[in-house]
Coordinates of C-alpha atoms in Angstrom, one line a residue:
Chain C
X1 CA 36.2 -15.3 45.1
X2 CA 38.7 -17.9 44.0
X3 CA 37.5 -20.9 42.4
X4 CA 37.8 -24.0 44.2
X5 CA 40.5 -26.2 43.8
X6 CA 40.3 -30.1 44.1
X7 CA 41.0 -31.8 47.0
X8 CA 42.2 -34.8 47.3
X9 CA 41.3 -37.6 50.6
X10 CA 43.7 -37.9 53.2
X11 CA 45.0 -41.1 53.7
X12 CA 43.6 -42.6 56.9
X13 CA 44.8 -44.7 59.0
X14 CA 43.2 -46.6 62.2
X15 CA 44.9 -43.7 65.0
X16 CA 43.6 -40.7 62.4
X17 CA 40.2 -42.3 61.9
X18 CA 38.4 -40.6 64.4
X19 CA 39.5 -37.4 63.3
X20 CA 38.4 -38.0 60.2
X21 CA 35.1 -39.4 60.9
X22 CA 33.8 -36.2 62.3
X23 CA 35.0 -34.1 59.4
X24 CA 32.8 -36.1 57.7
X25 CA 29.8 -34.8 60.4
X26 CA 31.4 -31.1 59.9
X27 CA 33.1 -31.3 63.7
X28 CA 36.7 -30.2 64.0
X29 CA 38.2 -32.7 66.8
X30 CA 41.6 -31.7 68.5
X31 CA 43.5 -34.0 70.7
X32 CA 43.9 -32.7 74.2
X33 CA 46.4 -34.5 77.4
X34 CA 44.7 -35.4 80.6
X35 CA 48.1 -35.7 82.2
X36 CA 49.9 -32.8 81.3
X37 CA 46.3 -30.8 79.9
X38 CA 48.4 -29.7 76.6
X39 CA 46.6 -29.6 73.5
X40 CA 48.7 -30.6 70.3
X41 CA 47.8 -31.3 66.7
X42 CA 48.1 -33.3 64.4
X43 CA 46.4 -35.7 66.8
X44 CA 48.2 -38.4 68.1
X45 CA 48.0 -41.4 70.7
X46 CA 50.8 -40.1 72.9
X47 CA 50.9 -36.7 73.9
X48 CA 54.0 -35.2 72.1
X49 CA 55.2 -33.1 75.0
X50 CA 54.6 -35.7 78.0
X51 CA 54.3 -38.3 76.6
X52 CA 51.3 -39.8 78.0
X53 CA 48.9 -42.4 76.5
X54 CA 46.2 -40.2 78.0
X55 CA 45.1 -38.3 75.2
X56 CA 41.4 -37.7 74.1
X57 CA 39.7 -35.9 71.8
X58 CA 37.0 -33.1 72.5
X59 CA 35.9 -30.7 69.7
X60 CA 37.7 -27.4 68.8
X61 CA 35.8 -23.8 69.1
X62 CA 36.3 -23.5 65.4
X63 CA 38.0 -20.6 65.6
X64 CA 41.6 -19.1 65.7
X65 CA 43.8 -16.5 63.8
X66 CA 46.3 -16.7 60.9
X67 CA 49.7 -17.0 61.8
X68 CA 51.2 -17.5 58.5
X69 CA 50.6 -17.9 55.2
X70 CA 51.2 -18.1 51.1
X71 CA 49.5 -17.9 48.2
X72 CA 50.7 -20.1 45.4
X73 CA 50.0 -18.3 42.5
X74 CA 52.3 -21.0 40.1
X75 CA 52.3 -24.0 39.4
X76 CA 48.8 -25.5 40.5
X77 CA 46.0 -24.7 37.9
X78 CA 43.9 -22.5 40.7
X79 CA 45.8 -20.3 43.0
X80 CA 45.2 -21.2 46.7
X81 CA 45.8 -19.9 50.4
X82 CA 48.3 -22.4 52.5
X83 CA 48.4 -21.0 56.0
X84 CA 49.3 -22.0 59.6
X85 CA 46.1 -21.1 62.1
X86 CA 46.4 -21.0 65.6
X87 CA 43.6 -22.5 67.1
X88 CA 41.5 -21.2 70.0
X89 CA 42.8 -24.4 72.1
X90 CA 46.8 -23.4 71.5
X91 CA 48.2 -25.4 68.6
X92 CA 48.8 -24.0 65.2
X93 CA 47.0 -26.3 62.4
X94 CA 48.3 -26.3 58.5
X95 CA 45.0 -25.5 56.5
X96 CA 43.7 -23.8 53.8
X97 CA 42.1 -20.2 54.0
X98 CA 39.1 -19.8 51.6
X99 CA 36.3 -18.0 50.5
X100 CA 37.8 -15.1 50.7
X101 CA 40.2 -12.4 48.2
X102 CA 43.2 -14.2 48.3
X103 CA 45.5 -11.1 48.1
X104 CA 43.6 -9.4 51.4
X105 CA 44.8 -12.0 53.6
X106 CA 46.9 -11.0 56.8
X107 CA 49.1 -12.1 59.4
X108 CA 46.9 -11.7 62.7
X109 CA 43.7 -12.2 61.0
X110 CA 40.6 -13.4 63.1
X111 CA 39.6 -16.8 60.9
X112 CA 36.0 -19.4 61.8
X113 CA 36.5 -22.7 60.8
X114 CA 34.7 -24.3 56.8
X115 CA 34.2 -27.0 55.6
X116 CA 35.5 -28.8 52.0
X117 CA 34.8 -31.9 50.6
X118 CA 37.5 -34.1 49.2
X119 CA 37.6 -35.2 46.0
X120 CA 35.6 -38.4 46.7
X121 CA 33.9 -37.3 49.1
X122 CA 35.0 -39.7 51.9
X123 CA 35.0 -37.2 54.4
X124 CA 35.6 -32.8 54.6
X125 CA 38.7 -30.6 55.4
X126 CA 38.9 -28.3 58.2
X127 CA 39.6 -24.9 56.7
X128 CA 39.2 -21.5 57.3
X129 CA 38.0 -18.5 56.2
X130 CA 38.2 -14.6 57.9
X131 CA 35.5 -14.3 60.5
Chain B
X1 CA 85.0 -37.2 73.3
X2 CA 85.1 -34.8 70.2
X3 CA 85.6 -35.0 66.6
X4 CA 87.7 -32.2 66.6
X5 CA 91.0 -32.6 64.9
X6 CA 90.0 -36.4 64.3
X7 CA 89.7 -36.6 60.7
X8 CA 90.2 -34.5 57.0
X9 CA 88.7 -33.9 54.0
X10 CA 90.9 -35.0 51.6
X11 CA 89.1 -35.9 48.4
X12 CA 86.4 -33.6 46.8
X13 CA 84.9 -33.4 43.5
X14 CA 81.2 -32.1 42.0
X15 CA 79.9 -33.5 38.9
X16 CA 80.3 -31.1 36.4
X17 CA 77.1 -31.6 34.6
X18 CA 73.9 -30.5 35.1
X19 CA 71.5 -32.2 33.0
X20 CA 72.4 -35.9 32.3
X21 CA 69.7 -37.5 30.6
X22 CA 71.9 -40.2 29.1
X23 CA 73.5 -41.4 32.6
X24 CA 71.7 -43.4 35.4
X25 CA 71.4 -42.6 38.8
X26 CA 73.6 -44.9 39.9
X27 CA 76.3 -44.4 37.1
X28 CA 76.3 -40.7 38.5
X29 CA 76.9 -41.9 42.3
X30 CA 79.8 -44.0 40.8
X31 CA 81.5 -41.0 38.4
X32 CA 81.5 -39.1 41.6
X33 CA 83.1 -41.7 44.2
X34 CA 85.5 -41.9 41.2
X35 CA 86.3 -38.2 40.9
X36 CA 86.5 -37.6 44.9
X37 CA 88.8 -41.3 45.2
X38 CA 91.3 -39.5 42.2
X39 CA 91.1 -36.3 43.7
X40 CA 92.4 -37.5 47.4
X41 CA 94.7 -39.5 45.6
X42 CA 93.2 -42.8 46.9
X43 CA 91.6 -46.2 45.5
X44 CA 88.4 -47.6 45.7
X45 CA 90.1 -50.5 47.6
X46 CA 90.8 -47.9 50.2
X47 CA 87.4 -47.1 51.3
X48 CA 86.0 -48.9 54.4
X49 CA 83.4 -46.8 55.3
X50 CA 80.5 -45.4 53.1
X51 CA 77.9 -42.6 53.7
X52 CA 74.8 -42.3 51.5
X53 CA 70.8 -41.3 51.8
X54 CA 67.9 -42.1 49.8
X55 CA 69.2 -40.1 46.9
X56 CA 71.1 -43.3 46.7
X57 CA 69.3 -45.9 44.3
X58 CA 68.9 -49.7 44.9
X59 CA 68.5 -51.7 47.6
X60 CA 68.5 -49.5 50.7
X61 CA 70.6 -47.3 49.2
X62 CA 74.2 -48.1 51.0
X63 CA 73.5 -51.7 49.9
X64 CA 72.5 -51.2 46.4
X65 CA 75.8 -48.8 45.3
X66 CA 78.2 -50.9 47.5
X67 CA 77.1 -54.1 45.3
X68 CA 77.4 -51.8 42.1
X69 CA 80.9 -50.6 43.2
X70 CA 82.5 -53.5 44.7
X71 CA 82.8 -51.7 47.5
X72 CA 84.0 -53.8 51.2
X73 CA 83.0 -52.0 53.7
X74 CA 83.2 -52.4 57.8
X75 CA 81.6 -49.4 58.1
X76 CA 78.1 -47.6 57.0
X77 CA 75.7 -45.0 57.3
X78 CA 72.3 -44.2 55.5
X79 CA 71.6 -41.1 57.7
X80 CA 68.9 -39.5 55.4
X81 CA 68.1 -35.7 56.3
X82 CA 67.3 -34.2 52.9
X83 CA 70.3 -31.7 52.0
X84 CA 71.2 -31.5 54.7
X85 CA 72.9 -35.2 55.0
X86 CA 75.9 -34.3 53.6
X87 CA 77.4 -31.9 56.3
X88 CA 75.9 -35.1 59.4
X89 CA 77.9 -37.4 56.8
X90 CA 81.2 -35.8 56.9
X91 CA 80.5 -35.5 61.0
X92 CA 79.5 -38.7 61.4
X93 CA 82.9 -39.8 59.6
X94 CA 84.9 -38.4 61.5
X95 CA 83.6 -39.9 64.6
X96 CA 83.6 -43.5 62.8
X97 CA 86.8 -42.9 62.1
X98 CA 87.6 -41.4 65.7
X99 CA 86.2 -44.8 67.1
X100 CA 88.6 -47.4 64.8
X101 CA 85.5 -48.2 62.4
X102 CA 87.1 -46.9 59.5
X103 CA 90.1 -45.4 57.9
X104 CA 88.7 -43.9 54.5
X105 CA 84.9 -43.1 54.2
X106 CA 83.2 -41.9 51.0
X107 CA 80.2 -39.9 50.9
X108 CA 78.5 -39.6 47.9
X109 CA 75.5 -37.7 46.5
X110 CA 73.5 -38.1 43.0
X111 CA 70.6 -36.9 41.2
X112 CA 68.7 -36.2 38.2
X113 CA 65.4 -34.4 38.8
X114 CA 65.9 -32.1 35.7
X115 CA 66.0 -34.8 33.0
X116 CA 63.0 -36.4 35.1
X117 CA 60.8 -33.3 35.0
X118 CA 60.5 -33.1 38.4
X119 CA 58.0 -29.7 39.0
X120 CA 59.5 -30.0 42.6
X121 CA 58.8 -26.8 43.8
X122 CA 54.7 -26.4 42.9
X123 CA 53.8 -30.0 43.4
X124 CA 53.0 -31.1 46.5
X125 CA 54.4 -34.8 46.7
X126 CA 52.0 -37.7 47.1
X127 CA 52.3 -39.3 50.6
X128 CA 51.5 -42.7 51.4
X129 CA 49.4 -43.7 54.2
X130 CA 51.4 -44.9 56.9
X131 CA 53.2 -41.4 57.3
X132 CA 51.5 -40.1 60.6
X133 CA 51.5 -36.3 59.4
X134 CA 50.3 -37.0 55.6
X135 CA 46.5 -36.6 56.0
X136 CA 46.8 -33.4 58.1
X137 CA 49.0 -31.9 55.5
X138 CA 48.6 -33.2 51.8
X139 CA 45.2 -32.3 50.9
X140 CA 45.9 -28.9 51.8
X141 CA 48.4 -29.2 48.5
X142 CA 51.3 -28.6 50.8
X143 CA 53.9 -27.2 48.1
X144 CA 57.3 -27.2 48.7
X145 CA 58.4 -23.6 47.6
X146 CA 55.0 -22.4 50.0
X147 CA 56.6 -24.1 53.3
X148 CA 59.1 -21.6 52.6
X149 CA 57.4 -19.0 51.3
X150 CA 55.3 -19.2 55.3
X151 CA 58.8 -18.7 57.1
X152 CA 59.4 -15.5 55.1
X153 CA 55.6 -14.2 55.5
X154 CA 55.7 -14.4 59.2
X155 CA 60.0 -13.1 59.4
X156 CA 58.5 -10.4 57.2
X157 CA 55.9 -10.2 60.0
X158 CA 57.8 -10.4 63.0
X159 CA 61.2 -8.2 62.2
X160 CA 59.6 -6.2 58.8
X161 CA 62.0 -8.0 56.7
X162 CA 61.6 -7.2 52.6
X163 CA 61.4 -8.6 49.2
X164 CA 63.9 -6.2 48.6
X165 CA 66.4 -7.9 51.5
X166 CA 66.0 -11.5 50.3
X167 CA 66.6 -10.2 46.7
X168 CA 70.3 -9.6 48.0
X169 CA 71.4 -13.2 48.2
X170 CA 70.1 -13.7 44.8
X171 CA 72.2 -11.2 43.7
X172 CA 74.9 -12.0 45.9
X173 CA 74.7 -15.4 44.2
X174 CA 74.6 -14.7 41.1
X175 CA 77.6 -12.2 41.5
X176 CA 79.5 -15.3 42.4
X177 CA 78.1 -17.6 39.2
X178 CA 79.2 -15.6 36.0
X179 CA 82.4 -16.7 37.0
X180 CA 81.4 -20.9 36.9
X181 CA 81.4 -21.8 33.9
X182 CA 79.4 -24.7 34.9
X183 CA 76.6 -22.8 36.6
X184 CA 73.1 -22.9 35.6
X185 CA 72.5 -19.1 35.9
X186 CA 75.6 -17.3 35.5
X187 CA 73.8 -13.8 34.4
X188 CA 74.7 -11.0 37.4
X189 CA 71.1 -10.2 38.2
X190 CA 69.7 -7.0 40.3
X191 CA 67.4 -6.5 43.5
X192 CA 64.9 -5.0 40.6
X193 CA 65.4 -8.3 38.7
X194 CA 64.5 -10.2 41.7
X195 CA 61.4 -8.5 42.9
X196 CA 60.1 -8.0 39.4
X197 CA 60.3 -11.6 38.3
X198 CA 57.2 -13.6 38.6
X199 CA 55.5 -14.1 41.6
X200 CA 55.5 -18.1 42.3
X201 CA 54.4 -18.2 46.3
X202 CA 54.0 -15.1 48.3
X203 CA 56.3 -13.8 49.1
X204 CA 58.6 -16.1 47.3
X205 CA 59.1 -14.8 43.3
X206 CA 60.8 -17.3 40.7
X207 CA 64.1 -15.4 41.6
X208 CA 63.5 -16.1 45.3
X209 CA 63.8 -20.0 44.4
X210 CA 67.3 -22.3 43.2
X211 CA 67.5 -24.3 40.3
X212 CA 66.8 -27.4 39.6
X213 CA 69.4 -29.6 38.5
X214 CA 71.1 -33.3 38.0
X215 CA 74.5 -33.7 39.0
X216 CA 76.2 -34.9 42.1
X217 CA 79.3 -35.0 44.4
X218 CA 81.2 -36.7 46.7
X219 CA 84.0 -36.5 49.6
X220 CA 86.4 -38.7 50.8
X221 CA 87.5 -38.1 54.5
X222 CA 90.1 -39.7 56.3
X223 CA 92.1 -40.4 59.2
X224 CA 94.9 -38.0 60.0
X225 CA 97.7 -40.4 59.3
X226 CA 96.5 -41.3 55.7
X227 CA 95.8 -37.2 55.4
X228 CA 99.3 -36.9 55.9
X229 CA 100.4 -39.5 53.5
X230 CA 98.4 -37.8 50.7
X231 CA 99.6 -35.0 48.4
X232 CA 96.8 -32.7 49.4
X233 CA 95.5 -29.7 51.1
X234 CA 94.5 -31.3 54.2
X235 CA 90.9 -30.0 55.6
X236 CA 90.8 -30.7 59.3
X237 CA 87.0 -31.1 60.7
X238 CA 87.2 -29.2 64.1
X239 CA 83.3 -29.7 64.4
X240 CA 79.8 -30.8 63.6
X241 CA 76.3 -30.4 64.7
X242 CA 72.7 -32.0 63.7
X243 CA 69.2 -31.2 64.6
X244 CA 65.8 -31.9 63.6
X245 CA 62.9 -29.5 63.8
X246 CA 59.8 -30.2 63.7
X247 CA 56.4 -29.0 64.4
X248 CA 56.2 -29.9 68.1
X249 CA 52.9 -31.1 68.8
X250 CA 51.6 -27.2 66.6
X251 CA 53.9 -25.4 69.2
X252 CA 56.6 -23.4 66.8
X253 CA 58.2 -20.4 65.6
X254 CA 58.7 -20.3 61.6
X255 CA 61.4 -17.9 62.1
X256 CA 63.6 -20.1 63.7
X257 CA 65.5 -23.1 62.1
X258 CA 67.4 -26.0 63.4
X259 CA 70.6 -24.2 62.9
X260 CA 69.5 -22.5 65.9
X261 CA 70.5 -26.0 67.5
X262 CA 72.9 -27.2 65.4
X263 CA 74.9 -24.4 64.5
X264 CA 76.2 -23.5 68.5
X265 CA 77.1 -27.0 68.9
X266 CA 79.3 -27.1 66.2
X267 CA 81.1 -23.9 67.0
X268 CA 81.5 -25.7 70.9
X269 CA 82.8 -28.2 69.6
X270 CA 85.4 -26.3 67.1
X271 CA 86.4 -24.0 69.5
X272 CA 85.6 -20.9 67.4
X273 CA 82.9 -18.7 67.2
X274 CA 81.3 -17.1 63.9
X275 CA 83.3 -14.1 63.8
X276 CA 85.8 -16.0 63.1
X277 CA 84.8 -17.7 59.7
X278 CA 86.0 -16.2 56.8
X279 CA 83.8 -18.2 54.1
X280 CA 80.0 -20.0 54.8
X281 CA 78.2 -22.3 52.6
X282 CA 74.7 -21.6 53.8
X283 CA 71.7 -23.8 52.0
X284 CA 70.1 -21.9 49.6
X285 CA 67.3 -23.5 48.6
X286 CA 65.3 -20.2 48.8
X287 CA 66.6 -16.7 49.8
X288 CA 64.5 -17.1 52.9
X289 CA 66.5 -20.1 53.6
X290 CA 69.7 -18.3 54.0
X291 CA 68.5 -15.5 55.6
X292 CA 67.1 -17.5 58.7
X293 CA 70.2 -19.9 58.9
X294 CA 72.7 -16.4 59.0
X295 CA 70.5 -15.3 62.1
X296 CA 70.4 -19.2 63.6
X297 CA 74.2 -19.8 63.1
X298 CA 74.7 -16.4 65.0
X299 CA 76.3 -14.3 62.1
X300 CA 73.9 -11.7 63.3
X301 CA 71.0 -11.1 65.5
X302 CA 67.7 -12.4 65.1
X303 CA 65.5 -10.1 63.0
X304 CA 68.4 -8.6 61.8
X305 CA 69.0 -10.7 58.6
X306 CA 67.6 -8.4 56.2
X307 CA 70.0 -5.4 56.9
X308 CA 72.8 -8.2 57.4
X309 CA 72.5 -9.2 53.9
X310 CA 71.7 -6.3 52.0
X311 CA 74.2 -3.9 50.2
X312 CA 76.8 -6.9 49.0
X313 CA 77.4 -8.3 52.9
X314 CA 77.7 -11.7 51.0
X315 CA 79.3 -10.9 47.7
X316 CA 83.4 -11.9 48.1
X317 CA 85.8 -9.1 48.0
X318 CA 82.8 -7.1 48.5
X319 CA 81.5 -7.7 51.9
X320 CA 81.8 -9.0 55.5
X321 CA 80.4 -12.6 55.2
X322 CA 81.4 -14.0 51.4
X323 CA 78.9 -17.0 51.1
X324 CA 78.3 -19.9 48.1
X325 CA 81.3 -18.7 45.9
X326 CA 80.1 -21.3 43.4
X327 CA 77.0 -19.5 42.7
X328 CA 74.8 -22.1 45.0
X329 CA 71.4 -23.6 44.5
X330 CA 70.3 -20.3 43.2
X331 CA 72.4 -19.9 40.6
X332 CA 74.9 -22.7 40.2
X333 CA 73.1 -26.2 41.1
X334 CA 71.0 -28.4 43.3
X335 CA 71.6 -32.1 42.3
X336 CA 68.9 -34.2 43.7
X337 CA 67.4 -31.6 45.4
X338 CA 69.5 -31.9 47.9
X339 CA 72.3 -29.1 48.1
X340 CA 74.3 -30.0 51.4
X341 CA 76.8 -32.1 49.4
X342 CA 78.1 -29.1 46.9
X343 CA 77.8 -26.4 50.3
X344 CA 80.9 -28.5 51.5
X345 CA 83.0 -29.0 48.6
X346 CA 82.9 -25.3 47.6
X347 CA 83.8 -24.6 51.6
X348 CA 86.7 -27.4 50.6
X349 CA 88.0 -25.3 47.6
X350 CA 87.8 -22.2 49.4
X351 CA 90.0 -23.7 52.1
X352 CA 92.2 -25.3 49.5
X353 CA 93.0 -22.3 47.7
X354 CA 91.0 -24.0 44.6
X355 CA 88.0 -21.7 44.3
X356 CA 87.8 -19.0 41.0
X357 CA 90.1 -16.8 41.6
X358 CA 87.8 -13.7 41.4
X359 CA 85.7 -15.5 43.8
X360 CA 88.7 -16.8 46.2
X361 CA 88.7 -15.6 49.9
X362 CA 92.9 -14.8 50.9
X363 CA 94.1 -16.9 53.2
X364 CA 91.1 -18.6 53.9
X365 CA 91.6 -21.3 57.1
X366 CA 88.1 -21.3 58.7
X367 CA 84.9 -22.3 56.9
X368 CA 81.6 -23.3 57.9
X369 CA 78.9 -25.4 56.1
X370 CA 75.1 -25.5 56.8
X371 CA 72.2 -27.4 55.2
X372 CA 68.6 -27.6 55.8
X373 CA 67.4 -30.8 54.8
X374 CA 63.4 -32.0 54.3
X375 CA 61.2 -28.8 54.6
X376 CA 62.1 -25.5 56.4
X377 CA 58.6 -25.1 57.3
X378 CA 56.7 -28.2 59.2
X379 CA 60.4 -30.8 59.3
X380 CA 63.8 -30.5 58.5
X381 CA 67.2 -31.5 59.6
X382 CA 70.1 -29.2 60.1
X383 CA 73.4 -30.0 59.6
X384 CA 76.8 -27.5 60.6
X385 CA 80.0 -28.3 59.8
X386 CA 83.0 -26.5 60.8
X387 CA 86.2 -26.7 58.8
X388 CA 90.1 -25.9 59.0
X389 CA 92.9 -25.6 56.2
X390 CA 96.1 -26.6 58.2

């Protein structure tokens, strides 16, 4: 088990607020199109692909696999998983993998959705760790 | 419409240093307009058209160095795309310059991370709030070298590309260095040196990454008349593409880059096809970098990097596709982080005749350029140029 790193709050603004507000409640939101019904993240107003200004959230499944991933073992104090998931609903997130033996992870690997708190604990970060 | 044949290089000059603690940014922009100006064979009072991004200092970068130059201008361009703005610069010249908006531009390019202790690799960079992307990204401690270090996981992934491979253009590069006497790293280093040496991201090692360095350089390109007029090779641009990728909406392949995009467009547009180059400047800001802009710019098939650079492929006089005769970002330097700027001018001595002479490609006529700019893994723009001695 790794020790856990500090993490610092995202910068919110009012469009990201949402999201952020149920992170706080432990729910993963991702933004989904009713026009062209194409799921993208990061969540935006307009769909990226069509477009359209009708876009709502609905919660993710909280689960997905690894696509890619690093470790950084220099540089930050604590060495730490960045990865690329890709979600049950289709996009690839950037996120953290945790909990785990850093040096086990894999490519392909089937990952369930953490929780972290930030730093001052105005809300948690979607991570994930293998399932 | 093209750029082709509209406009040449003729003024080209890199800052020799590589740590200047005792020079300001701006100062470092101006030493290199100087050198470039000289070089062509020009005057400042020449220049009507100048090219900068936010490497740049003070006010909105074009405007801050044009007060501190005296420059009078009727034409400009703060196109910022990382390293990569260099190569879009010299493209975006020549079309300025195609449409009547100018007759001499300058580009210029400064920087002094070293002597500011810039950790620029490790550190992921503070955003401010406004940026739409910052909150999903940041506070997973985003660093820079790890955006990378993704691209080469999944490649390695995808195609079963090794440490072993990327090693190569480390050593390729540093093959090329010992003979630059201003080069950071000018020790020949091995494939065993490579994959032994620290491990900073997997499955990036310290070897795997360039150097950081202050410095600069600049180009001066004009229209073909004043070429003419001027007691210098003349370097035609027959070409120039740009892109930006980006991470689509979380729809995206890591193992592709915007050279994918902006490398075919520039070979349209300069009538050639890659072949045909004899020497390519190829952004090196990680092995993984190069590898992945070799497939993109069609040198050789997707997936097929690793065998296309192993064994010397790169090395001049050596093998099939000499690349970053100066030593590059991973051995030579990478002023301002942003290495686009010193990928053309080496492409610009090759085609001159001017680059070391253990290091000089015969009769070279035909060069390419390529930069990644930003980060290869969630943005970046992609610059190509294409370049001919005539």
């Amino acid at each position: 088990m790794a020790e856990e790193r500090i993490i610092p709050a995202p910068p919110v603004n009012p469009e990201s607020k949402p999201y952020w507000d149920a992170c706080a409640e432990g729910k993963l939101l991702v933004k989904h199109c009713t026009a062209c019904g194409k799921a993208h993240h990061y969540p935006r107003t307009m769909c990226p692909f069509c477009f359209s200004d009708k876009t709502e959230f609905r919660p993710a499944k909280g689960t997905g696999e690894i696509y890619s991933f690093s470790v950084v073992k220099r540089g930050p104090p604590i060495p730490y998983a960045i990865a690329y998931v890709t979600l049950a609903e289709g996009p690839k997130m950037m996120t953290n993998i945790v909990d785990c033996d850093l040096d086990s992870i894999k490519v392909g690997q089937k990952v369930k959705l953490v929780f972290k708190p930030v730093e001052d604990g105005s809300t948690q970060m979607p991570m994930f760790t293998p399932a | 419409m093209s750029i082709n044949g509209k406009a040449y290089i003729m003024g080209a000059y890199e800052h020799p240093t590589r740590k200047a603690p005792d020079k300001s940014l701006t100062q470092l922009h101006a030493e290199v307009a100087k050198g470039a100006i000289e070089d062509a064979g020009l005057t400042k009072n020449d220049i009507d058209g100048y090219f900068c991004a936010g490497d740049a200092p003070g006010m909105f970068y074009a405007m801050g160095m044009a007060d501190y130059m005296g420059l009078k201008l009727r034409h400009i361009d703060g196109t910022d795309t990382g390293g990569s703005s260099y190569m879009i610069h010299a493209a975006h010249a020549a079309m300025a310059i195609a449409m009547g908006k100018c007759n001499v531009a300058l580009v210029t390019l400064a920087g002094r991370p070293r002597s500011e202790g810039q950790g620029v690799g490790t550190t992921a960079r503070a955003p401010s709030a406004p940026i739409a992307e910052a909150g999903f990204e940041y506070p997973y401690n985003p660093a820079l070298a790890s955006m990378y270090a993704m691209c080469a996981t999944r490649h390695m992934h995808e195609f079963g590309t090794t440490s072993e491979q990327l090693a190569w253009i480390k050593v390729a590069a540093s093959h090329h260095a010992q003979h630059n006497p201003n080069a950071m790293l000018r020790d020949v280093v091995t494939v065993e040196d490579v994959v032994n040496s620290p491990m900073i991201t997997t499955p990036l090692h310290r070897l795997d990454c360039c150097v950081i360095s202050d410095g600069g350089g600049a180009l001066i390109i004009t229209r073909p008349e004043i070429a003419k007029s001027l007691n210098r090779p003349k370097v035609k641009i027959l070409g120039g593409g740009e892109a930006i990728k980006h991470q689509n909406g979380g729809e995206f392949d890591l193992t592709f880059s915007g050279a994918a995009i902006s490398g075919p467009a520039a070979f349209a547009e300069a009538g050639v096809t890659p072949k045909d180059i004899q020497y390519a400047s190829i952004y090196d800001s990680f092995t993984i970098t190069v590898l992945i802009q070799l497939e993109d710019l069609g040198f050789c098939e997707k997936g097929k990097g690793g065998a296309f650079v192993s064994d010397g492929n790169l090395i001049s006089g050596v093998g099939k596709l000499p690349f970053n005769t100066d030593g590059g970002g991973l051995c030579n330097n990478h002023p301002a982080n942003r290495g686009g700027m010193t990928k053309v001018i080496e492409a610009v001595r090759q085609l001159r005749g001017e680059a070391h002479p253990k290091v000089q490609v015969p009769d070279c006529h035909l060069a390419l350029a390529h930069g990644t700019g930003g980060i290869l893994g969630t943005r970046h723009g992609s610059g190509t140029l294409i370049m001919e001695r005539e």
